[in-house]
Coordinates of C-alpha atoms in Angstrom, one line a residue:
M156 CA -8.4 20.7 5.7
T157 CA -8.4 23.6 3.3
Q158 CA -11.1 26.1 3.1
E159 CA -11.4 28.9 0.6
V160 CA -13.2 32.0 1.7
K161 CA -13.9 35.1 -0.4
V162 CA -14.8 38.2 1.5
S163 CA -14.4 41.8 0.2
R164 CA -11.1 42.0 -1.6
R165 CA -9.2 39.3 0.1
K166 CA -9.0 35.5 0.1
L167 CA -8.1 33.2 3.0
W168 CA -7.2 29.6 2.8
I169 CA -7.1 27.9 6.2
L170 CA -4.4 25.5 5.5
S171 CA -4.2 23.8 8.9
I172 CA -4.8 24.0 12.6
T173 CA -1.7 22.9 14.5
L174 CA -2.8 21.4 17.7
L175 CA 0.0 22.3 20.0
G176 CA -2.6 21.7 22.6
V177 CA -2.1 18.0 21.9
W178 CA 1.3 18.4 23.4
A179 CA -0.1 20.6 26.1
A180 CA -2.4 17.8 27.2
L181 CA 0.7 15.8 28.1
L182 CA 2.9 18.7 29.3
L183 CA 0.3 20.1 31.7
V184 CA 0.8 17.2 34.1
A185 CA 3.6 19.4 35.4
P186 CA 2.6 22.7 37.3
A187 CA 0.1 24.5 35.2
P188 CA 1.1 27.8 33.4
S189 CA -0.8 31.0 34.1
S190 CA -2.6 30.8 30.8
A191 CA -3.5 27.9 28.5
A192 CA -2.6 28.5 24.9
G193 CA -1.4 26.3 22.0
I194 CA -3.9 26.1 19.2
T195 CA -2.2 27.7 16.2
I196 CA -4.1 28.8 13.1
Q197 CA -2.1 28.7 9.9
G198 CA -3.5 30.1 6.7
R199 CA -2.7 31.7 3.3
L200 CA -3.9 35.1 2.2
T201 CA -4.2 36.4 -1.4
G202 CA -5.8 39.4 -3.1
D203 CA -8.4 39.2 -5.8
D204 CA -5.6 39.1 -8.3
G205 CA -4.3 35.8 -6.9
Q206 CA -1.1 37.4 -5.7
P207 CA 0.0 36.2 -2.2
T208 CA -0.1 38.9 0.5
A209 CA 3.2 39.9 1.9
G210 CA 4.3 42.0 4.9
A211 CA 2.6 42.7 8.2
V212 CA -1.2 42.6 8.8
G213 CA -3.4 43.0 11.9
L214 CA -5.6 40.1 12.9
T215 CA -8.7 40.0 15.0
L216 CA -9.5 36.4 16.2
S217 CA -12.9 35.7 17.8
I218 CA -14.0 32.4 19.3
Y219 CA -17.8 31.6 19.3
D220 CA -19.9 28.7 20.6
T221 CA -21.8 28.4 17.3
D222 CA -21.2 29.3 13.6
T223 CA -23.9 31.9 13.7
A224 CA -23.3 33.5 17.1
T225 CA -22.8 37.3 17.1
N226 CA -21.3 37.6 20.7
P227 CA -17.9 36.0 21.1
L228 CA -16.7 34.0 24.0
W229 CA -13.2 35.5 23.4
R230 CA -11.8 38.1 21.1
E231 CA -8.2 39.2 20.7
E232 CA -6.2 41.5 18.5
I233 CA -2.7 40.9 17.2
A234 CA -0.8 43.6 15.4
G235 CA 2.1 43.1 13.0
V236 CA 1.5 39.4 12.1
Q237 CA 4.1 38.6 9.5
V238 CA 2.8 37.2 6.2
T239 CA 5.4 35.5 3.9
N240 CA 4.3 34.4 0.4
G241 CA 0.8 34.6 1.7
I242 CA 1.5 32.3 4.6
F243 CA 0.8 33.3 8.2
A244 CA 0.6 31.5 11.6
Q245 CA -0.9 32.8 14.8
T246 CA -1.4 31.1 18.2
L247 CA -4.8 31.6 19.8
G248 CA -4.7 33.2 23.3
T249 CA -1.5 35.2 22.7
G250 CA -3.0 38.5 21.5
R251 CA -4.5 41.5 23.4
N252 CA -7.9 40.5 24.8
T253 CA -10.6 43.0 23.5
G254 CA -13.8 41.3 24.6
G255 CA -15.8 38.2 25.1
S256 CA -18.0 36.6 27.8
A257 CA -15.4 34.1 29.0
Q258 CA -13.4 35.0 32.1
S259 CA -10.2 33.6 30.6
F260 CA -8.9 32.0 27.4
A261 CA -8.7 28.6 29.1
A262 CA -12.3 29.0 30.2
V263 CA -13.4 29.1 26.6
F264 CA -12.8 25.4 26.1
T265 CA -15.2 23.2 28.0
G266 CA -15.2 20.2 25.7
Q267 CA -17.9 21.7 23.3
P268 CA -17.3 22.7 19.7
R269 CA -15.9 26.2 19.1
F270 CA -15.8 28.4 16.0
V271 CA -13.0 30.8 15.2
G272 CA -13.7 34.0 13.1
V273 CA -10.8 35.8 11.4
Q274 CA -10.7 39.5 10.5
V275 CA -7.8 41.0 8.6
N276 CA -6.8 44.7 9.2
G277 CA -10.2 45.4 10.8
G278 CA -12.1 44.1 7.8
T279 CA -15.2 42.0 7.6
E280 CA -15.0 38.6 9.3
L281 CA -14.0 35.9 6.8
R282 CA -16.5 33.1 6.3
P283 CA -16.9 30.3 7.0
R284 CA -15.7 30.2 10.5
I285 CA -13.1 27.6 11.5
L286 CA -14.6 24.7 13.4
L287 CA -12.7 23.3 16.4
T288 CA -14.0 20.0 17.7
D289 CA -12.3 18.2 20.6
A290 CA -9.1 20.2 20.0
G291 CA -9.9 22.5 23.0
H292 CA -10.1 19.4 25.2
A293 CA -6.3 19.5 25.3
L294 CA -6.5 22.8 27.1
T295 CA -8.5 21.4 29.9
A296 CA -5.6 19.2 31.0
S297 CA -5.0 21.6 33.9
S298 CA -8.2 20.1 35.4
L299 CA -6.2 16.9 36.0
L300 CA -4.1 18.8 38.6
D301 CA -5.2 19.7 42.1
S302 CA -4.2 22.9 43.9
G303 CA -0.9 21.3 44.9
S304 CA 0.0 20.4 41.3
A305 CA -0.5 16.7 42.1
L306 CA -2.0 14.6 39.4
T307 CA -5.5 13.5 40.4
A308 CA -6.5 11.4 37.4
A309 CA -4.7 8.2 38.1
N310 CA -5.9 6.6 34.9
F311 CA -4.2 9.3 32.8
L312 CA -0.5 9.5 33.9
R313 CA 1.4 8.6 37.0
R314 CA 3.8 11.2 38.4
D315 CA 5.8 8.8 40.6
G316 CA 7.3 7.0 37.5
S317 CA 6.2 3.6 38.9
G318 CA 4.3 2.7 35.8
E319 CA 2.8 3.7 32.5
T320 CA -0.8 4.0 31.5
T321 CA -2.4 4.2 28.0
T322 CA -4.8 6.9 26.9
T323 CA -7.0 6.7 23.8
R324 CA -8.2 10.0 22.4
T325 CA -9.1 11.2 18.9
I326 CA -8.6 14.9 18.2
R327 CA -10.4 16.5 15.3
A328 CA -10.0 19.9 13.6
N329 CA -12.4 21.0 10.9
G330 CA -13.6 17.4 10.9
L331 CA -10.2 16.0 10.0
I332 CA -8.8 13.4 12.5
I333 CA -5.3 14.6 13.3
G334 CA -5.2 13.4 16.9
V335 CA -3.2 11.0 18.9
T336 CA -4.4 7.5 19.6
D337 CA -3.0 4.9 22.0
E338 CA -0.2 7.1 23.3
V339 CA 2.0 5.9 26.1
A340 CA 3.6 8.6 28.3
R341 CA 4.8 9.1 31.9
L342 CA 6.6 11.5 34.2
D343 CA 9.9 10.1 35.5
N344 CA 11.1 10.6 39.0
N345 CA 13.0 13.8 37.9
G346 CA 9.8 15.4 36.5
F347 CA 10.7 14.8 32.8
L348 CA 7.9 13.8 30.4
D349 CA 8.8 10.4 28.9
V350 CA 6.8 10.0 25.7
K351 CA 6.8 6.5 24.3
K352 CA 4.6 6.8 21.2
I353 CA 2.7 9.5 19.4
K354 CA 0.8 9.5 16.2
I355 CA -0.5 12.6 14.4
G356 CA -2.7 12.2 11.3
G357 CA -2.0 8.5 11.3
Q358 CA 1.8 9.2 11.0
E359 CA 4.1 7.9 13.7
I360 CA 6.0 10.9 15.1
V361 CA 7.7 9.3 18.1
N362 CA 7.9 5.5 17.9
T363 CA 8.1 2.9 20.7
S364 CA 11.9 3.3 20.8
G365 CA 11.5 7.0 21.5
N366 CA 12.9 8.0 18.1
L367 CA 11.6 10.8 15.9
V368 CA 10.1 9.5 12.7
G369 CA 10.1 11.5 9.5
A370 CA 12.0 14.4 11.0
A371 CA 13.7 16.9 8.7
R372 CA 17.5 17.1 8.5
N373 CA 18.5 20.6 7.7
V374 CA 21.7 20.2 5.7
G375 CA 23.6 22.2 3.2
G376 CA 22.8 20.0 0.3
S377 CA 22.5 16.2 0.3
L378 CA 22.4 16.0 -3.6
P379 CA 25.1 17.6 -5.8
K380 CA 24.6 20.8 -7.7
P381 CA 22.8 20.0 -11.1
G382 CA 24.9 20.1 -14.2
F383 CA 22.2 22.3 -15.7
N384 CA 20.1 24.7 -13.7
S385 CA 17.8 27.1 -15.6
R386 CA 16.2 28.8 -12.6
F387 CA 12.6 29.9 -13.3
E388 CA 12.0 31.0 -16.9
L389 CA 8.8 31.9 -18.8
V390 CA 7.6 29.2 -21.1
N391 CA 4.9 29.9 -23.8
A392 CA 3.9 27.1 -26.2
E393 CA 7.4 25.5 -26.2
R394 CA 11.0 26.4 -25.4
I395 CA 14.4 24.8 -26.0
F396 CA 16.7 24.9 -23.1
D397 CA 20.3 24.7 -24.4
F398 CA 22.6 23.2 -21.8
V399 CA 25.8 24.7 -23.4
S400 CA 24.8 28.3 -24.1
Y401 CA 22.6 28.8 -21.0
A402 CA 24.3 30.8 -18.2
D403 CA 23.0 30.3 -14.7
P404 CA 22.4 33.9 -13.6
L405 CA 23.3 33.0 -10.0
S406 CA 26.5 31.1 -10.7
P407 CA 29.7 32.9 -11.8
T408 CA 31.0 29.7 -13.3
P409 CA 28.1 27.9 -15.1
V410 CA 28.4 24.1 -15.2
T411 CA 27.1 22.2 -18.2
I412 CA 26.3 18.5 -18.8
I413 CA 29.3 16.6 -20.0
G414 CA 29.0 13.7 -22.4
P415 CA 26.6 11.0 -23.3
P416 CA 24.5 8.9 -22.9
E417 CA 21.3 10.7 -22.4
E418 CA 19.7 7.7 -20.6
N419 CA 22.1 8.6 -17.7
F420 CA 20.4 12.0 -17.3
V421 CA 18.1 12.8 -14.4
V422 CA 15.6 15.6 -15.2
D423 CA 13.6 17.6 -12.6
Q424 CA 10.9 20.0 -13.6
Q425 CA 9.3 22.6 -11.3
F426 CA 6.4 24.9 -12.2
F427 CA 5.4 28.3 -10.8
A428 CA 2.0 30.1 -10.9
P429 CA 0.7 32.9 -8.6
D430 CA -2.2 30.7 -7.3
L431 CA -0.2 27.5 -6.7
G432 CA 3.3 28.8 -6.1
V433 CA 6.0 26.3 -6.9
N434 CA 4.2 23.1 -7.9
N435 CA 4.0 20.1 -10.2
R436 CA 0.3 20.3 -11.1
A437 CA -0.5 18.4 -14.4
I438 CA 3.2 17.5 -15.0
G439 CA 3.3 15.4 -18.2
S440 CA 0.1 17.3 -19.2
D441 CA -3.6 16.6 -18.5
V442 CA -6.6 16.6 -20.7
F443 CA -9.9 17.6 -19.1
D444 CA -12.8 15.1 -19.6
D445 CA -15.4 17.8 -19.0
F446 CA -13.7 20.6 -20.9
P447 CA -13.6 19.6 -24.7
G448 CA -10.3 20.6 -26.2
G449 CA -9.0 21.6 -22.8
Q450 CA -5.5 20.4 -22.1
V451 CA -3.2 21.8 -19.4
G452 CA 0.2 21.1 -18.0
S453 CA 3.7 20.7 -19.4
Y454 CA 6.1 17.9 -20.3
W455 CA 9.7 17.8 -21.5
T456 CA 10.9 16.0 -24.6
A457 CA 13.7 15.8 -27.2
L458 CA 16.4 15.2 -24.5
T459 CA 19.9 15.2 -25.9
T460 CA 23.4 15.8 -24.4
Q461 CA 23.0 19.4 -25.6
S462 CA 19.4 20.4 -24.8
L463 CA 15.8 19.5 -24.1
K464 CA 12.5 21.0 -25.2
V465 CA 9.7 21.9 -22.8
V466 CA 6.1 21.9 -24.3
R467 CA 3.4 23.8 -22.5
V468 CA -0.2 22.9 -23.5
G469 CA -2.8 25.4 -22.4
A470 CA -3.1 27.8 -19.5
A471 CA -2.4 26.1 -16.2
S472 CA -0.1 26.1 -13.2
D473 CA 3.1 26.2 -15.2
Q474 CA 3.6 29.7 -16.5
Q475 CA 7.2 29.7 -15.3
Q476 CA 9.5 26.6 -15.2
H477 CA 12.6 25.6 -13.4
L478 CA 14.6 22.8 -15.2
R479 CA 17.5 20.9 -13.6
V480 CA 19.5 18.1 -15.2
W481 CA 22.1 15.8 -13.6
S482 CA 24.0 13.0 -15.2
F483 CA 25.6 10.1 -13.3
G484 CA 29.2 9.7 -14.3
T485 CA 29.9 13.4 -14.8
N486 CA 31.3 16.1 -12.5
P487 CA 29.4 17.1 -10.4
S488 CA 27.9 13.6 -10.5
F489 CA 24.5 12.4 -9.5
P490 CA 24.8 9.1 -7.5
A491 CA 24.7 6.1 -9.8
P492 CA 21.6 3.9 -9.6
L493 CA 21.9 0.4 -8.2
F494 CA 19.8 -0.7 -11.1
K495 CA 19.5 0.7 -14.7
S496 CA 17.8 -1.1 -17.6
S497 CA 20.6 -2.3 -19.9
N498 CA 18.5 -1.4 -23.0
W499 CA 15.3 0.4 -23.9
T500 CA 12.5 -2.0 -23.2
E501 CA 9.6 -2.2 -25.8
I502 CA 6.1 -2.0 -24.5
N503 CA 2.8 -2.2 -26.4
P504 CA -0.4 -0.2 -25.7
G505 CA -2.3 -1.8 -22.9
Q506 CA 0.7 -3.9 -21.8
T507 CA 2.1 -4.3 -18.3
S508 CA 5.8 -5.1 -18.4
S509 CA 7.5 -6.6 -15.3
V510 CA 11.1 -5.7 -14.6
T511 CA 13.2 -7.9 -12.4
F512 CA 15.9 -6.5 -10.2
P513 CA 19.1 -8.2 -9.1
N514 CA 19.4 -9.1 -5.5
V515 CA 20.8 -5.7 -4.4
F516 CA 17.9 -3.9 -2.7
K517 CA 17.0 -4.2 1.0
D518 CA 13.9 -2.1 1.7
H519 CA 11.3 -0.9 -0.9
D520 CA 10.5 2.1 1.3
K521 CA 14.0 3.4 0.8
M522 CA 14.0 3.0 -2.9
V523 CA 13.8 5.9 -5.4
V524 CA 12.6 5.3 -8.9
S525 CA 12.9 7.2 -12.2
V526 CA 11.4 5.9 -15.5
I527 CA 12.0 7.7 -18.8
F528 CA 10.2 7.1 -22.1
F529 CA 11.2 6.9 -25.8
K530 CA 9.0 7.6 -28.8
D531 CA 9.9 5.8 -32.0
A532 CA 8.2 8.2 -34.4
T533 CA 10.2 11.2 -33.3
N534 CA 13.2 9.4 -31.9
E535 CA 12.9 11.4 -28.6
I536 CA 13.4 10.7 -24.9
H537 CA 10.5 12.3 -23.0
N538 CA 8.2 12.3 -20.0
T539 CA 4.9 12.9 -21.8
F540 CA 1.8 11.8 -19.8
I541 CA 4.0 10.5 -17.0
G542 CA 1.6 8.8 -14.5
T543 CA -0.9 8.6 -17.3
D544 CA -3.9 10.7 -18.3
G545 CA -7.5 9.5 -18.7
G546 CA -9.3 12.7 -19.7
G547 CA -11.0 13.6 -23.0
G548 CA -12.0 10.1 -23.7
F549 CA -8.4 9.0 -23.9
N550 CA -6.2 6.8 -21.8
R551 CA -2.6 7.7 -22.5
G552 CA 0.9 7.7 -21.1
A553 CA 2.7 5.2 -18.8
L554 CA 3.3 4.7 -15.1
W555 CA 5.2 2.4 -12.7
Q556 CA 3.6 0.5 -9.9
N557 CA 4.0 -2.5 -7.6
L558 CA 7.5 -1.5 -6.5
K559 CA 9.3 -4.3 -4.5
T560 CA 12.9 -5.1 -3.8
S561 CA 12.6 -7.8 -6.4
G562 CA 11.2 -5.8 -9.2
I563 CA 8.7 -3.2 -10.6
D564 CA 5.8 -3.1 -13.2
V565 CA 5.6 -0.5 -15.9
V566 CA 2.1 0.0 -17.4
R567 CA 1.3 1.6 -20.8
R568 CA -2.3 2.8 -21.2
G569 CA -4.3 1.3 -24.1
N570 CA -4.7 4.5 -26.2
D571 CA -1.2 5.7 -25.7
S572 CA 0.9 6.7 -28.8
D573 CA 4.0 8.2 -27.1
V574 CA 5.6 5.6 -24.9
D575 CA 7.1 2.9 -27.3
K576 CA 10.0 2.1 -25.0
F577 CA 11.1 2.8 -21.4
R578 CA 14.1 2.6 -19.1
V579 CA 14.0 2.1 -15.4
R580 CA 16.6 3.6 -13.0
V581 CA 16.4 2.8 -9.2
W582 CA 18.4 4.1 -6.3
E583 CA 18.3 3.1 -2.6
Y584 CA 19.6 5.0 0.5
D585 CA 20.9 3.2 3.6
N586 CA 22.4 0.6 1.4
V587 CA 26.1 -0.2 1.7
S588 CA 26.3 -0.6 -2.1
S589 CA 25.0 2.9 -2.8
N590 CA 26.0 6.5 -2.0
F591 CA 22.5 7.8 -2.5
P592 CA 21.7 10.2 0.4
K593 CA 18.8 9.9 2.8
P594 CA 16.0 12.4 2.2
D595 CA 16.3 15.6 4.2
F596 CA 12.6 15.2 4.9
D597 CA 10.3 12.2 4.8
S598 CA 6.6 12.5 5.7
G599 CA 6.1 8.8 5.9
Y600 CA 2.8 7.4 4.5
I601 CA -0.1 9.8 5.1
P602 CA -3.7 8.5 4.7
N603 CA -5.5 9.9 1.6
P604 CA -8.7 11.7 2.5
D605 CA -12.1 10.3 1.6
S606 CA -12.8 13.2 -0.8
F607 CA -11.0 16.0 -2.6
D608 CA -8.8 18.0 -0.3
T609 CA -5.6 19.9 0.1
F610 CA -3.3 19.3 3.0
M611 CA -0.2 21.1 4.2
V612 CA 2.9 19.2 5.3
F613 CA 5.6 21.0 7.2
H614 CA 9.1 20.0 6.3
N615 CA 10.9 23.0 8.0
L616 CA 14.0 22.7 5.8
N617 CA 14.5 26.5 5.7
V618 CA 16.0 26.6 2.2
S619 CA 14.7 28.0 -1.1
P620 CA 12.2 25.8 -3.0
E621 CA 14.5 26.0 -5.9
R622 CA 17.0 24.0 -3.9
M623 CA 14.6 21.2 -3.2
L624 CA 14.1 17.9 -5.1
V625 CA 10.6 16.6 -4.3
D626 CA 9.5 13.0 -4.7
L627 CA 5.8 12.3 -4.3
T628 CA 4.7 8.6 -4.4
F629 CA 1.5 6.8 -3.7
R630 CA 0.5 3.5 -2.1
S631 CA -2.6 1.5 -3.0
D632 CA -3.5 -1.4 -0.6
Q633 CA -7.0 -2.1 -1.9
V634 CA -5.9 -3.1 -5.4
A635 CA -3.8 -6.2 -6.0
N636 CA -0.4 -5.7 -7.6
K637 CA -0.6 -1.9 -7.4
G638 CA 1.4 -1.3 -4.2
I639 CA 3.8 1.7 -4.3
N640 CA 3.1 3.6 -7.5
I641 CA 2.8 6.9 -9.4
D642 CA -0.6 6.3 -10.9
R643 CA -2.1 9.7 -12.0
Y644 CA 1.0 11.5 -10.8
G645 CA 0.5 15.3 -11.0
G646 CA -3.2 14.8 -10.9
D647 CA -5.7 13.7 -13.6
S648 CA -9.0 15.4 -14.2
V649 CA -11.4 12.7 -15.5
G650 CA -15.1 12.0 -15.3
G651 CA -15.9 15.2 -13.5
G652 CA -13.5 14.2 -10.7
F653 CA -9.8 14.3 -9.9
L654 CA -7.5 11.2 -9.7
G655 CA -4.1 10.9 -8.1
A656 CA -2.4 13.8 -6.4
N657 CA 0.0 16.7 -7.0
W658 CA 2.2 18.9 -4.8
Q659 CA 1.9 22.7 -4.8
N660 CA 2.8 25.8 -2.8
L661 CA 6.2 24.6 -1.9
T662 CA 7.8 27.0 0.5
T663 CA 10.9 27.1 2.7
N664 CA 9.0 25.3 5.4
S665 CA 6.0 23.6 4.0
I666 CA 4.4 21.9 1.0
E667 CA 0.7 21.3 0.0
I668 CA -0.6 18.0 -1.4
S669 CA -3.8 18.3 -3.5
S670 CA -5.6 14.9 -3.7
G671 CA -8.8 13.7 -5.4
G672 CA -9.5 11.5 -2.4
R673 CA -10.3 7.8 -2.0
A674 CA -13.9 8.3 -3.1
F675 CA -12.7 8.7 -6.7
S676 CA -9.4 6.9 -6.6
D677 CA -7.6 3.8 -5.2
L678 CA -4.8 5.9 -3.8
D679 CA -4.8 5.0 -0.1
F680 CA -1.6 6.8 1.0
Y681 CA 0.7 9.4 -0.3
R682 CA 4.3 10.1 0.8
V683 CA 6.5 13.2 0.3
R684 CA 10.3 13.0 0.4
I685 CA 12.5 16.0 -0.2
W686 CA 16.3 16.3 -0.8
V687 CA 18.2 19.6 -0.5
V688 CA 20.3 20.2 -3.6
G689 CA 23.8 21.7 -3.4
Q690 CA 24.6 25.1 -4.9

């Protein structure tokens, strides 16, 4: 859950509350530690100019029993909290206690809601306070132990390893359900905790086989270095990126794209803006319904073997841009797709075109799709209005949906004037016929919130965002023949609301997803996959 709070000359986004206490609830069946800690507050600080705070700050964290209380149950001070690109993280209960009515940090949590206030460098407490509901219950796990550290709650876990019991518990933070439900865990005869199944945020973290699900693999680069790599460059109205003459400032021996055809090219476009960091907001461009004449975002067009053109339409989140281009069949070579349209396929406005795949794919959840467009009037390959745009009274662009191992649908909107033809390219990892690598991070399918919200996903890859290739896809279960799709990819402002989703604030360890929510969209789930790119 993301909150934006303006106080004095500083902004704070509470990006997430990591309930390490969820794990504590299971681990405390062993002898209890001297103090109960484990709720970590993670946030993002910026100044009034929108620039992320950097360096060390002092934090004062106060825990109250109500949102309006003036006397805290617990107060602590932490000096030298490191802030990187505006991001900080601090675990409650680890600072210097400076007041409060509770006898200990653990005594703060009695099963009732608690509110956390944050002060930066001794300033005014930021509002609103952070609501903790049920999260603190994890810190009362020590009450399950008697003075001899023997488990007294037989219906929770058995220490003798003779059996397993199931607990059902929903954990909430800021009203967002992120808890574990229907976990199965036990202590074996050697005192080790044996966790059979854990879900967080609806995502399976440990499955019934005891395997981690969606865990990041920190590798040196699962995808080859791009043939063209611009790094981040300022783009005004439009800019030509010349593959041949451009020199990569970080590479002593620049590599350029070699040879045709252009339909074998894979283009990746990253944006940067002070308020959203590295992002893809309004990729393909977006027209605002409630802002006449307002158009934001960027798209690429006029792709040839020598160059491409980037067009930036209006102030938005794309002041600087990072362009990367690969080509299968060159050196270094992007993995060849298992399927590529043999020709450009014509598609009319308002038409849905179904593409049938050969019998080579095994699992639709391991497939990776790229669709490129062609405009007859300008004879250009492009990605204009990728995912489609419905603002300003228009309905333009094209998208793909209903991905299966047997085929895919491409949809052109009724008022579109740019997508006359398309080509589909599809890869699959864990397929003996393909050398496409597994993602270095896979979030799995994450439920879309009911209303507009921004969520942080931690990938922990520990590499520069410029070395990441991000794939954001959606899944719609409530609409027939929609399935896995990219409808309103990059976000679409329409009818006073926000459709689809985009990613933003990509850092070395995390990424944010900004979604319009299910109240205004048929996006039921989103999924983030990230590949590390060689250098």
